[in-house]
Amino acid sequence: MPLGLMLGIGRTFRRKRTSSLDILSSKRAPRDYYKGKNCKPTGFHTRKGGYVIQPEKLPNYVVPDLTDFKLKPYVSQVAREIKTAESTETSK
């Protein structure tokens, strides 16, 4: 038997090592493992399968009053360069 053929057969029977850095999912972990989506819980599960939302765990966004605000909420993709007196003084 040629040497190359013997080496090829040996490679097919060799098992690949599983890396310890593989992504841990619920299919590779124990039965009760729940990974989630990297977000904080907003409540808790009840014994009968319900879910109770706790208001103190909900995100609270504080938005200031933007009436009479001179800036626009969006920036144009084609911005124009505007020369002001301050920018000409600093460039000199």
JSON list of C-alpha atoms in Angstrom, two decimals:
[
{"chain": "A", "resi": 1, "resn": "MET", "atom": "CA", "xyz": [0.00, 0.00, 0.00]},
{"chain": "A", "resi": 2, "resn": "PRO", "atom": "CA", "xyz": [1.47, 3.39, -0.91]},
{"chain": "A", "resi": 3, "resn": "LEU", "atom": "CA", "xyz": [2.38, 5.71, 1.94]},
{"chain": "A", "resi": 4, "resn": "GLY", "atom": "CA", "xyz": [0.18, 8.55, 0.68]},
{"chain": "A", "resi": 5, "resn": "LEU", "atom": "CA", "xyz": [-2.92, 6.38, 0.70]},
{"chain": "A", "resi": 6, "resn": "MET", "atom": "CA", "xyz": [-2.25, 5.26, 4.27]},
{"chain": "A", "resi": 7, "resn": "LEU", "atom": "CA", "xyz": [-1.84, 8.85, 5.43]},
{"chain": "A", "resi": 8, "resn": "GLY", "atom": "CA", "xyz": [-5.08, 9.85, 3.70]},
{"chain": "A", "resi": 9, "resn": "ILE", "atom": "CA", "xyz": [-7.03, 7.06, 5.42]},
{"chain": "A", "resi": 10, "resn": "GLY", "atom": "CA", "xyz": [-5.60, 8.06, 8.80]},
{"chain": "A", "resi": 11, "resn": "ARG", "atom": "CA", "xyz": [-6.72, 11.67, 8.29]},
{"chain": "A", "resi": 12, "resn": "THR", "atom": "CA", "xyz": [-10.30, 10.68, 7.57]},
{"chain": "A", "resi": 13, "resn": "PHE", "atom": "CA", "xyz": [-10.64, 8.72, 10.81]},
{"chain": "A", "resi": 14, "resn": "ARG", "atom": "CA", "xyz": [-9.09, 11.45, 12.94]},
{"chain": "A", "resi": 15, "resn": "ARG", "atom": "CA", "xyz": [-11.63, 13.57, 14.79]},
{"chain": "A", "resi": 16, "resn": "LYS", "atom": "CA", "xyz": [-11.39, 17.33, 14.89]},
{"chain": "A", "resi": 17, "resn": "ARG", "atom": "CA", "xyz": [-10.95, 18.91, 18.29]},
{"chain": "A", "resi": 18, "resn": "THR", "atom": "CA", "xyz": [-13.81, 21.12, 19.34]},
{"chain": "A", "resi": 19, "resn": "SER", "atom": "CA", "xyz": [-12.56, 24.53, 20.25]},
{"chain": "A", "resi": 20, "resn": "SER", "atom": "CA", "xyz": [-13.29, 25.77, 23.74]},
{"chain": "A", "resi": 21, "resn": "LEU", "atom": "CA", "xyz": [-13.93, 29.18, 22.20]},
{"chain": "A", "resi": 22, "resn": "ASP", "atom": "CA", "xyz": [-17.01, 28.04, 20.26]},
{"chain": "A", "resi": 23, "resn": "ILE", "atom": "CA", "xyz": [-20.13, 30.10, 20.65]},
{"chain": "A", "resi": 24, "resn": "LEU", "atom": "CA", "xyz": [-22.14, 28.76, 23.54]},
{"chain": "A", "resi": 25, "resn": "SER", "atom": "CA", "xyz": [-25.72, 28.29, 22.43]},
{"chain": "A", "resi": 26, "resn": "SER", "atom": "CA", "xyz": [-28.72, 26.60, 23.98]},
{"chain": "A", "resi": 27, "resn": "LYS", "atom": "CA", "xyz": [-28.07, 23.54, 21.79]},
{"chain": "A", "resi": 28, "resn": "ARG", "atom": "CA", "xyz": [-24.52, 23.05, 23.16]},
{"chain": "A", "resi": 29, "resn": "ALA", "atom": "CA", "xyz": [-25.29, 23.87, 26.78]},
{"chain": "A", "resi": 30, "resn": "PRO", "atom": "CA", "xyz": [-27.23, 22.05, 29.53]},
{"chain": "A", "resi": 31, "resn": "ARG", "atom": "CA", "xyz": [-30.97, 21.55, 29.18]},
{"chain": "A", "resi": 32, "resn": "ASP", "atom": "CA", "xyz": [-31.97, 24.51, 31.37]},
{"chain": "A", "resi": 33, "resn": "TYR", "atom": "CA", "xyz": [-29.55, 27.02, 29.81]},
{"chain": "A", "resi": 34, "resn": "TYR", "atom": "CA", "xyz": [-31.17, 30.18, 28.38]},
{"chain": "A", "resi": 35, "resn": "LYS", "atom": "CA", "xyz": [-28.82, 32.64, 26.77]},
{"chain": "A", "resi": 36, "resn": "GLY", "atom": "CA", "xyz": [-31.20, 35.45, 25.90]},
{"chain": "A", "resi": 37, "resn": "LYS", "atom": "CA", "xyz": [-30.44, 38.42, 23.64]},
{"chain": "A", "resi": 38, "resn": "ASN", "atom": "CA", "xyz": [-28.16, 40.43, 25.95]},
{"chain": "A", "resi": 39, "resn": "CYS", "atom": "CA", "xyz": [-30.92, 42.59, 27.36]},
{"chain": "A", "resi": 40, "resn": "LYS", "atom": "CA", "xyz": [-32.03, 43.21, 30.90]},
{"chain": "A", "resi": 41, "resn": "PRO", "atom": "CA", "xyz": [-35.23, 41.54, 32.12]},
{"chain": "A", "resi": 42, "resn": "THR", "atom": "CA", "xyz": [-38.25, 43.80, 32.63]},
{"chain": "A", "resi": 43, "resn": "GLY", "atom": "CA", "xyz": [-40.07, 41.46, 34.99]},
{"chain": "A", "resi": 44, "resn": "PHE", "atom": "CA", "xyz": [-40.28, 37.85, 36.09]},
{"chain": "A", "resi": 45, "resn": "HIS", "atom": "CA", "xyz": [-41.99, 34.59, 35.14]},
{"chain": "A", "resi": 46, "resn": "THR", "atom": "CA", "xyz": [-44.76, 33.23, 37.34]},
{"chain": "A", "resi": 47, "resn": "ARG", "atom": "CA", "xyz": [-45.26, 29.59, 38.31]},
{"chain": "A", "resi": 48, "resn": "LYS", "atom": "CA", "xyz": [-48.23, 29.22, 35.97]},
{"chain": "A", "resi": 49, "resn": "GLY", "atom": "CA", "xyz": [-46.38, 30.45, 32.89]},
{"chain": "A", "resi": 50, "resn": "GLY", "atom": "CA", "xyz": [-47.31, 34.12, 33.02]},
{"chain": "A", "resi": 51, "resn": "TYR", "atom": "CA", "xyz": [-45.01, 37.12, 32.98]},
{"chain": "A", "resi": 52, "resn": "VAL", "atom": "CA", "xyz": [-45.26, 40.10, 35.32]},
{"chain": "A", "resi": 53, "resn": "ILE", "atom": "CA", "xyz": [-43.77, 43.38, 34.09]},
{"chain": "A", "resi": 54, "resn": "GLN", "atom": "CA", "xyz": [-42.27, 45.57, 36.80]},
{"chain": "A", "resi": 55, "resn": "PRO", "atom": "CA", "xyz": [-42.51, 49.31, 36.00]},
{"chain": "A", "resi": 56, "resn": "GLU", "atom": "CA", "xyz": [-39.30, 50.13, 37.89]},
{"chain": "A", "resi": 57, "resn": "LYS", "atom": "CA", "xyz": [-37.36, 47.85, 35.52]},
{"chain": "A", "resi": 58, "resn": "LEU", "atom": "CA", "xyz": [-38.68, 49.48, 32.34]},
{"chain": "A", "resi": 59, "resn": "PRO", "atom": "CA", "xyz": [-36.33, 51.97, 30.62]},
{"chain": "A", "resi": 60, "resn": "ASN", "atom": "CA", "xyz": [-37.18, 55.61, 31.30]},
{"chain": "A", "resi": 61, "resn": "TYR", "atom": "CA", "xyz": [-36.00, 58.02, 28.60]},
{"chain": "A", "resi": 62, "resn": "VAL", "atom": "CA", "xyz": [-35.78, 61.69, 29.53]},
{"chain": "A", "resi": 63, "resn": "VAL", "atom": "CA", "xyz": [-36.20, 63.86, 26.42]},
{"chain": "A", "resi": 64, "resn": "PRO", "atom": "CA", "xyz": [-35.72, 67.62, 26.73]},
{"chain": "A", "resi": 65, "resn": "ASP", "atom": "CA", "xyz": [-38.18, 70.10, 25.23]},
{"chain": "A", "resi": 66, "resn": "LEU", "atom": "CA", "xyz": [-36.90, 70.89, 21.73]},
{"chain": "A", "resi": 67, "resn": "THR", "atom": "CA", "xyz": [-39.26, 73.71, 20.78]},
{"chain": "A", "resi": 68, "resn": "ASP", "atom": "CA", "xyz": [-37.47, 76.70, 19.24]},
{"chain": "A", "resi": 69, "resn": "PHE", "atom": "CA", "xyz": [-34.36, 74.58, 18.73]},
{"chain": "A", "resi": 70, "resn": "LYS", "atom": "CA", "xyz": [-32.38, 75.89, 15.76]},
{"chain": "A", "resi": 71, "resn": "LEU", "atom": "CA", "xyz": [-30.64, 72.65, 14.72]},
{"chain": "A", "resi": 72, "resn": "LYS", "atom": "CA", "xyz": [-32.32, 70.11, 12.45]},
{"chain": "A", "resi": 73, "resn": "PRO", "atom": "CA", "xyz": [-32.54, 66.46, 13.56]},
{"chain": "A", "resi": 74, "resn": "TYR", "atom": "CA", "xyz": [-30.91, 65.12, 10.38]},
{"chain": "A", "resi": 75, "resn": "VAL", "atom": "CA", "xyz": [-27.60, 65.85, 8.70]},
{"chain": "A", "resi": 76, "resn": "SER", "atom": "CA", "xyz": [-27.35, 66.01, 4.93]},
{"chain": "A", "resi": 77, "resn": "GLN", "atom": "CA", "xyz": [-25.11, 63.46, 3.23]},
{"chain": "A", "resi": 78, "resn": "VAL", "atom": "CA", "xyz": [-23.83, 66.21, 0.91]},
{"chain": "A", "resi": 79, "resn": "ALA", "atom": "CA", "xyz": [-22.56, 68.72, 3.42]},
{"chain": "A", "resi": 80, "resn": "ARG", "atom": "CA", "xyz": [-21.35, 72.09, 2.18]},
{"chain": "A", "resi": 81, "resn": "GLU", "atom": "CA", "xyz": [-18.30, 73.77, 3.63]},
{"chain": "A", "resi": 82, "resn": "ILE", "atom": "CA", "xyz": [-19.12, 77.13, 5.19]},
{"chain": "A", "resi": 83, "resn": "LYS", "atom": "CA", "xyz": [-16.30, 79.54, 5.93]},
{"chain": "A", "resi": 84, "resn": "THR", "atom": "CA", "xyz": [-16.72, 81.63, 9.06]},
{"chain": "A", "resi": 85, "resn": "ALA", "atom": "CA", "xyz": [-14.52, 84.24, 10.67]},
{"chain": "A", "resi": 86, "resn": "GLU", "atom": "CA", "xyz": [-13.54, 81.86, 13.49]},
{"chain": "A", "resi": 87, "resn": "SER", "atom": "CA", "xyz": [-12.38, 79.11, 11.14]},
{"chain": "A", "resi": 88, "resn": "THR", "atom": "CA", "xyz": [-10.21, 81.50, 9.08]},
{"chain": "A", "resi": 89, "resn": "GLU", "atom": "CA", "xyz": [-8.51, 82.84, 12.22]},
{"chain": "A", "resi": 90, "resn": "THR", "atom": "CA", "xyz": [-7.67, 79.40, 13.58]},
{"chain": "A", "resi": 91, "resn": "SER", "atom": "CA", "xyz": [-6.26, 78.17, 10.26]},
{"chain": "A", "resi": 92, "resn": "LYS", "atom": "CA", "xyz": [-3.68, 80.99, 10.10]}
]
